[in-house]
Amino acid sequence: MVLPGLESTAAEEIEQSLGGEVKRSNDGYVVFRLPEIDASILHLRTAEDVFLLAWGTDSLTFRAVDLESIRQWTAREADWRTLLQIHHAIRPKPKGKPSYRLVAQMTGEHGYRRIDARDAMAEGLAGKLPPSWRHAEENASVEVWLTINGATAVCGLRLSDQSMRHRTYKDEHLRASLRPTLAAAMVRVAGARFGHVVLDPMCGAGTILAEQLEVGKGQISVWGGDIDASALAAAGSNLRRLGRTHLARWDATRLPLPDAGVDRIVSNPPFGKQLSSPEEIGPLYRAMLPEYDRVLRPGGRAVLLVSDVERLHDAARHVRWKRTQELRVRVLGQPAALTVWQKPGMG
Ligand SMILES: C[S@@+](CC[C@H](N)C(=O)[O-])C[C@H]1O[C@@H](n2cnc3c(N)ncnc32)[C@H](O)[C@@H]1O
């Protein structure tokens, strides 16, 4: 499961990092096959959650007959014994009697309730889980999820837990702090290589810098700053354990940095509604981009996540950057765009 909009980025990570074969991707999920499954699957950075797929369909009818299909698919389409074995190999069973939890999520108008779909899945599972297992709403050792979105449904055993999407480095949260999987996707499309310098001029609590440090293995220099002292303190505390970061308090429209010194800029400027007045966003972008252009080396790349994409395009007319990619995502319920820009090289 991925944040809608990040399917292609996650698919690429699955192929490159795990050697997976992507079968399909759609609206918030990517289905893939691995030659061998082990715990490395839990190290995917752009995924919110990872499941062993039991069954999937694109042909729900939205009518109550779907409940019978869900029951039958759950009973017949999946080899639960094998799935449970793989699950136990990756997530060893805790001591004591194992417990399980059934979760159903549903979006779109259907002629049945989410709870009916969950009951249908529970009926299909009858006899599939060991009888000694007890049902538990909290800290269950095994979770079976059914996710229904329009005519699509997927059912699977959850391999990940909360730490996959929340990470363990986030001690300090700020209100506008990014989802780590989105920051990971930005870092991925930025594609910094060993020896590069990566800059987030408006780093907030430092989520983008943290993701860059985690994949850079000490071989990429990470620089960040913010105008707000409390944001910088949060970034300092989140990043301390991850590696060396150069942090400074500054105004991103007047950076105390030399010309052409950074290879990548990866940043999430404030959204209009985070400013005292949304009208300030245009002037902020127009002041920010020439400064980013100055510090970015020729041939460098900028990845900017914004809500006001048209204003960003307006501002980009004043620098000679070329937009190479744009992914539509939602951030805190608002539409946003992950934009990728290339600065022309020398000559
Ligand atoms: C959306 S938040 C960034 C969140 C960050 N990516 C994170 O995950 O925590 C935008 C940040 O831009 C900072 N900011 C706004 N105007 C700025 C400016 N002119 N110079 C530097 N930082 C600025 C704000 O203080 C805020 O921390």
Coordinates of C-alpha atoms and ligand atoms in Angstrom, one line a residue:
M1 CA 0.0 0.0 0.0
V2 CA 1.3 3.4 -0.9
L3 CA 0.2 7.0 -0.8
P4 CA -1.9 7.5 -3.9
G5 CA 0.3 9.2 -6.5
L6 CA 3.5 7.3 -5.4
E7 CA 2.7 4.0 -7.2
S8 CA 5.3 4.5 -9.9
T9 CA 8.0 5.6 -7.5
A10 CA 7.3 2.6 -5.2
A11 CA 7.2 0.2 -8.2
E12 CA 10.6 1.4 -9.1
E13 CA 11.9 0.9 -5.6
I14 CA 10.5 -2.6 -5.5
E15 CA 12.2 -3.5 -8.8
Q16 CA 15.5 -1.8 -8.0
S17 CA 15.9 -2.6 -4.3
L18 CA 14.2 -6.0 -4.1
G19 CA 14.4 -7.3 -7.6
G20 CA 10.6 -7.6 -7.6
E21 CA 8.4 -8.1 -10.6
V22 CA 5.6 -5.5 -10.5
K23 CA 2.4 -7.1 -11.7
R24 CA 0.1 -4.0 -11.5
S25 CA -0.4 -0.8 -9.7
N26 CA -3.4 1.4 -9.1
D27 CA -4.9 3.8 -6.7
G28 CA -2.7 3.3 -3.7
Y29 CA -1.4 -0.1 -4.1
V30 CA 1.3 -2.0 -6.1
V31 CA 1.1 -5.8 -6.6
F32 CA 4.4 -7.5 -7.0
R33 CA 6.1 -10.9 -7.0
L34 CA 9.4 -11.7 -5.4
P35 CA 11.6 -14.7 -6.2
E36 CA 12.2 -15.1 -2.4
I37 CA 10.5 -13.2 0.4
D38 CA 12.6 -12.2 3.5
A39 CA 12.6 -9.3 6.0
S40 CA 14.2 -7.0 3.4
I41 CA 10.7 -6.4 2.2
L42 CA 10.1 -4.4 5.4
H43 CA 12.9 -1.9 4.4
L44 CA 11.0 -0.4 1.5
R45 CA 10.9 3.3 2.1
T46 CA 8.1 4.5 -0.1
A47 CA 5.5 1.9 1.1
E48 CA 3.1 2.6 3.8
D49 CA 2.4 -1.1 4.5
V50 CA 3.4 -4.4 3.0
F51 CA 1.1 -7.5 2.7
L52 CA 1.2 -11.0 1.5
L53 CA -1.6 -11.0 -1.1
A54 CA -4.3 -13.6 -0.5
W55 CA -6.5 -12.6 -3.3
G56 CA -7.5 -9.5 -5.3
T57 CA -10.3 -8.5 -7.7
D58 CA -11.3 -5.7 -10.0
S59 CA -14.8 -6.9 -10.4
L60 CA -16.9 -6.0 -7.4
T61 CA -20.4 -5.3 -8.4
F62 CA -21.2 -2.8 -5.5
R63 CA -24.2 -5.0 -4.7
A64 CA -24.7 -7.4 -1.8
V65 CA -23.7 -10.4 -3.9
D66 CA -20.1 -9.2 -3.4
L67 CA -20.3 -10.5 0.2
E68 CA -20.7 -14.0 -1.0
S69 CA -17.8 -13.5 -3.4
I70 CA -15.6 -12.2 -0.6
R71 CA -16.5 -15.2 1.5
Q72 CA -15.7 -17.6 -1.3
W73 CA -12.5 -16.0 -2.5
T74 CA -11.2 -15.9 1.1
A75 CA -12.1 -19.5 1.6
R76 CA -10.9 -20.9 -1.7
E77 CA -8.4 -18.5 -3.5
A78 CA -5.7 -18.3 -0.9
D79 CA -3.3 -20.9 0.5
W80 CA -3.5 -19.5 4.1
R81 CA -1.2 -22.2 5.5
T82 CA 1.7 -21.1 3.2
L83 CA 0.9 -17.4 3.8
L84 CA 1.0 -18.0 7.6
Q85 CA 4.3 -19.8 7.3
I86 CA 5.9 -17.0 5.3
H87 CA 4.5 -14.5 7.8
H88 CA 6.0 -16.3 10.7
A89 CA 9.4 -16.5 9.0
I90 CA 9.4 -12.7 8.6
R91 CA 7.7 -11.8 11.8
P92 CA 8.5 -14.5 14.4
K93 CA 5.5 -15.4 16.6
P94 CA 5.5 -13.6 19.9
K95 CA 5.6 -15.7 23.1
G96 CA 2.2 -16.8 24.4
K97 CA -1.0 -17.7 22.6
P98 CA -1.0 -16.0 19.1
S99 CA -3.8 -13.6 18.4
Y100 CA -5.3 -12.3 15.2
R101 CA -7.2 -9.2 14.1
L102 CA -9.5 -8.7 11.0
V103 CA -9.5 -5.3 9.4
A104 CA -11.8 -4.0 6.6
Q105 CA -11.4 -0.7 4.9
M106 CA -13.9 0.5 2.3
T107 CA -14.1 3.6 0.1
G108 CA -16.8 4.3 -2.4
E109 CA -20.6 3.7 -2.3
H110 CA -21.4 0.0 -1.9
G111 CA -24.7 -1.7 -1.2
Y112 CA -23.3 -3.2 2.1
R113 CA -21.4 -1.9 5.1
R114 CA -17.7 -2.2 5.8
I115 CA -18.6 -4.3 8.7
D116 CA -20.6 -6.7 6.5
A117 CA -17.5 -7.1 4.3
R118 CA -15.4 -7.9 7.3
D119 CA -17.9 -10.5 8.5
A120 CA -17.9 -12.1 5.0
M121 CA -14.1 -12.3 5.2
A122 CA -14.3 -13.8 8.7
E123 CA -16.7 -16.5 7.4
G124 CA -14.3 -17.3 4.6
L125 CA -11.5 -17.6 7.1
A126 CA -13.4 -20.2 9.2
G127 CA -11.1 -23.1 9.8
K128 CA -8.1 -21.5 8.2
L129 CA -6.5 -20.1 11.4
P130 CA -5.6 -22.4 14.2
P131 CA -8.5 -22.8 16.6
S132 CA -6.4 -21.9 19.7
W133 CA -5.8 -18.4 18.3
R134 CA -7.8 -15.7 20.0
H135 CA -9.2 -12.5 18.5
A136 CA -7.6 -9.3 19.7
E137 CA -8.1 -5.7 18.7
E138 CA -4.7 -4.5 20.0
N139 CA -1.2 -5.9 19.3
A140 CA -2.5 -8.9 17.4
S141 CA 0.3 -11.2 16.1
V142 CA -1.4 -11.6 12.7
E143 CA -3.6 -9.1 10.9
V144 CA -5.8 -10.0 7.9
W145 CA -6.8 -6.9 6.0
L146 CA -9.5 -6.4 3.3
T147 CA -9.3 -3.2 1.4
I148 CA -12.1 -2.2 -0.9
N149 CA -11.8 0.8 -3.2
G150 CA -14.6 1.1 -5.7
A151 CA -14.7 -2.2 -7.8
T152 CA -11.3 -3.3 -6.5
A153 CA -10.6 -5.4 -3.4
V154 CA -7.4 -6.8 -2.1
C155 CA -7.1 -9.2 0.9
G156 CA -3.9 -10.0 2.6
L157 CA -1.8 -10.8 5.6
R158 CA -0.1 -7.7 6.9
L159 CA 3.7 -8.0 7.2
S160 CA 4.5 -4.5 8.3
D161 CA 3.6 -2.6 11.5
Q162 CA 3.3 1.1 12.3
S163 CA 7.1 1.6 12.4
M164 CA 7.3 1.1 8.6
R165 CA 5.4 4.3 7.8
H166 CA 6.2 6.3 10.9
R167 CA 9.9 5.5 11.2
T168 CA 11.7 5.4 14.5
Y169 CA 13.7 8.7 14.0
K170 CA 10.7 11.0 14.5
D171 CA 11.1 12.2 18.1
E172 CA 9.9 15.7 17.4
H173 CA 6.8 16.2 15.3
L174 CA 5.8 19.6 13.9
R175 CA 2.3 20.4 12.6
A176 CA 3.4 20.6 8.9
S177 CA 5.8 17.7 9.1
L178 CA 5.8 15.5 6.0
R179 CA 4.9 11.8 5.8
P180 CA 8.2 9.9 5.8
T181 CA 7.1 7.8 2.8
L182 CA 6.5 11.0 0.7
A183 CA 9.9 12.4 1.8
A184 CA 11.4 9.1 0.8
A185 CA 9.8 9.3 -2.6
M186 CA 11.2 12.9 -3.1
V187 CA 14.7 11.7 -2.1
R188 CA 14.3 8.8 -4.5
V189 CA 13.3 11.0 -7.5
A190 CA 16.1 13.4 -6.6
G191 CA 18.5 10.6 -7.3
A192 CA 21.5 12.0 -5.4
R193 CA 24.7 10.0 -5.9
F194 CA 27.6 9.4 -3.5
G195 CA 29.7 12.5 -3.2
H196 CA 26.7 14.8 -3.8
V197 CA 25.5 17.7 -1.6
V198 CA 21.8 17.7 -1.0
L199 CA 20.0 20.8 0.4
D200 CA 16.6 21.4 2.0
P201 CA 16.4 25.2 2.5
M202 CA 13.1 24.9 4.4
C203 CA 13.7 21.7 6.4
G204 CA 11.1 22.0 9.1
A205 CA 11.4 18.9 11.4
G206 CA 14.0 17.5 8.9
T207 CA 12.0 14.6 7.4
I208 CA 13.5 14.9 4.0
L209 CA 17.0 15.2 5.4
A210 CA 16.4 12.2 7.6
E211 CA 15.3 10.1 4.6
Q212 CA 18.4 11.3 2.6
L213 CA 20.7 10.4 5.5
E214 CA 19.2 7.0 5.8
V215 CA 19.8 6.1 2.1
G216 CA 23.0 8.1 1.7
K217 CA 25.1 5.8 4.1
G218 CA 27.3 8.7 5.1
Q219 CA 28.4 9.3 1.4
I220 CA 26.1 12.2 0.7
S221 CA 26.5 15.6 2.4
V222 CA 23.2 16.8 3.8
W223 CA 22.5 20.5 4.4
G224 CA 19.4 22.1 5.8
G225 CA 18.0 25.2 7.3
D226 CA 14.8 27.0 8.3
I227 CA 13.7 30.4 9.3
D228 CA 12.1 29.1 12.5
A229 CA 14.3 28.3 15.5
S230 CA 11.8 25.7 16.9
A231 CA 11.7 23.9 13.6
L232 CA 15.5 23.7 13.6
A233 CA 15.6 22.4 17.1
A234 CA 13.2 19.6 16.1
A235 CA 15.3 18.8 13.0
G236 CA 18.5 18.7 15.2
S237 CA 16.9 16.3 17.6
N238 CA 15.5 14.0 14.8
L239 CA 18.7 13.9 12.8
R240 CA 21.3 13.6 15.6
R241 CA 21.3 9.8 15.6
L242 CA 21.2 9.4 11.8
G243 CA 24.5 11.1 10.7
R244 CA 26.1 14.4 10.1
T245 CA 24.0 17.2 8.9
H246 CA 24.9 20.9 8.5
L247 CA 22.0 22.9 9.9
A248 CA 21.6 26.6 10.0
R249 CA 19.0 29.2 10.7
W250 CA 18.4 31.3 7.6
D251 CA 15.9 32.9 5.2
A252 CA 15.7 30.6 2.2
T253 CA 15.3 33.7 -0.1
R254 CA 18.8 34.9 1.0
L255 CA 20.9 31.8 1.5
P256 CA 24.4 32.2 3.1
L257 CA 25.8 29.7 0.6
P258 CA 28.1 30.0 -2.4
D259 CA 27.0 29.8 -6.0
A260 CA 26.6 26.4 -7.7
G261 CA 27.6 24.5 -4.5
V262 CA 24.8 21.9 -4.2
D263 CA 23.8 19.0 -6.5
R264 CA 20.2 18.5 -5.4
I265 CA 17.6 20.7 -3.7
V266 CA 14.8 18.6 -2.1
S267 CA 12.2 20.7 -0.3
N268 CA 8.6 21.2 0.8
P269 CA 8.0 24.9 1.1
P270 CA 5.0 26.0 3.2
F271 CA 1.6 25.5 1.6
G272 CA -0.6 28.6 1.2
K273 CA -2.7 27.9 4.2
Q274 CA 0.3 27.6 6.4
L275 CA 1.2 31.2 5.8
S276 CA -0.5 34.1 7.6
S277 CA -1.9 35.1 4.2
P278 CA -2.1 32.6 1.2
E279 CA -1.4 35.6 -1.1
E280 CA 2.2 35.5 0.2
I281 CA 2.9 32.2 -1.6
G282 CA 3.5 33.8 -5.1
P283 CA 6.0 36.4 -3.9
L284 CA 7.7 33.7 -1.7
Y285 CA 8.1 31.3 -4.7
R286 CA 9.4 34.2 -6.9
A287 CA 12.0 35.2 -4.3
M288 CA 12.9 31.6 -3.5
L289 CA 13.5 30.1 -7.0
P290 CA 16.3 32.6 -8.3
E291 CA 18.1 31.9 -5.0
Y292 CA 17.8 28.1 -5.4
D293 CA 18.9 28.5 -9.0
R294 CA 22.0 30.4 -7.8
V295 CA 23.1 27.8 -5.3
L296 CA 22.3 24.8 -7.6
R297 CA 25.1 23.7 -9.8
P298 CA 24.5 23.5 -13.6
G299 CA 22.9 20.2 -14.4
G300 CA 21.6 19.9 -10.9
R301 CA 18.1 18.9 -10.0
A302 CA 15.4 20.3 -7.7
V303 CA 12.5 18.4 -6.2
L304 CA 9.8 20.6 -4.8
L305 CA 6.5 19.5 -3.2
V306 CA 3.9 22.3 -3.4
S307 CA 0.2 22.8 -3.2
D308 CA 0.2 25.9 -5.4
V309 CA 1.6 24.3 -8.5
E310 CA 0.6 27.1 -10.9
R311 CA 2.3 29.7 -8.9
L312 CA 5.4 27.6 -8.9
H313 CA 5.3 27.3 -12.7
D314 CA 4.9 31.1 -12.9
A315 CA 8.0 31.6 -10.7
A316 CA 9.9 28.9 -12.6
R317 CA 9.6 31.1 -15.8
H318 CA 12.2 33.4 -14.3
V319 CA 14.8 30.6 -14.0
R320 CA 15.7 28.4 -16.9
W321 CA 14.8 25.1 -15.2
K322 CA 13.0 22.4 -17.2
R323 CA 10.3 20.4 -15.4
T324 CA 10.9 16.7 -16.0
Q325 CA 8.2 15.0 -13.8
E326 CA 5.1 15.9 -11.8
L327 CA 3.3 13.5 -9.5
R328 CA -0.1 14.4 -8.1
V329 CA -0.5 13.5 -4.4
R330 CA -2.5 14.5 -1.4
V331 CA -0.9 16.1 1.7
L332 CA -2.9 16.5 4.8
G333 CA -6.1 16.1 2.7
Q334 CA -5.0 18.8 0.2
P335 CA -4.1 18.2 -3.4
A336 CA -0.4 18.8 -4.0
A337 CA 2.3 18.1 -6.7
L338 CA 5.7 16.6 -6.4
T339 CA 7.6 18.4 -9.1
V340 CA 11.0 17.6 -10.5
W341 CA 13.2 20.3 -12.2
Q342 CA 16.4 20.1 -14.1
K343 CA 18.8 23.1 -14.3
P344 CA 20.5 23.2 -17.7
G345 CA 24.1 22.0 -17.7
M346 CA 27.1 24.0 -18.9
G347 CA 27.1 24.7 -22.6
Ligands
LIG1 C1 5.9 22.6 5.1 S1 7.1 23.0 6.2 C2 8.4 21.8 5.9 C3 8.2 20.5 6.6 C4 9.4 19.6 6.5 N1 9.5 19.1 5.1 C5 9.2 18.5 7.5 O1 8.9 17.3 7.1 O2 9.1 18.7 8.7 C6 7.8 24.5 5.6 C7 8.9 25.1 6.4 O3 9.4 26.3 5.7 C8 9.8 27.2 6.7 N2 10.0 28.5 6.1 C9 9.0 29.3 5.6 N3 9.5 30.4 5.0 C10 10.8 30.3 5.1 C11 11.9 31.1 4.6 N4 11.7 32.2 4.0 N5 13.2 30.6 4.8 C12 13.4 29.4 5.5 N6 12.4 28.6 5.9 C13 11.1 29.0 5.7 C14 8.8 27.1 7.8 O4 9.4 27.5 9.0 C15 8.5 25.6 7.8 O5 9.3 24.9 8.8

